[in-house]
Phi, psi and omega in degrees: 000130182214174178051052182251156176263172176298321178298319177301316180296321178297319178293320178295318177302319179297318177301313181295319178298318180293339178293349176285338179249340184255162177254352187204143172209127175275089185298325182296348178259000178290150188291341180274358180259130176295128184289129174220186177267013178267138179250130174231122178248140168265131182227138173282132181229162175279345179232156175270098181260346183076202181273126181241136177276121181261339180199181184307318182230029183234122184231149179229124175266109186251103183224162174284164176301322179299320179293321176294325177296319177296320176300316180301318178299316179299316179296318178299318179294322177296320178296330178276003183061030178269352181236145178232168178071217179254155181231126173289132179272343168208155182243080181234152177272080181232166182282344179240119179268163179223116181218162176248137175209122181301320187246015179061031176254117177213000000 
């Protein structure tokens, strides 16, 4: 995720916070995401699997509630301007990474 505003980050933080009560969120339909034909869903899982490609343009981020809570913490720290550069949103050995960068430099 890149080229975001503070408002975008606040909305993303809200999505992550809501994952503590929900089991699913179609992130690609949230208003802070630029619309494309790619689908990304956040799903609560018993394991941290990261982002998995389910189809040509269909992806599922399968993490535990704790992992979504850790993402929320990273976003909160970014909102406080305590973090610079890019931030990994999870640290898993997977083929698809997930990171935040204000200026798309990584």
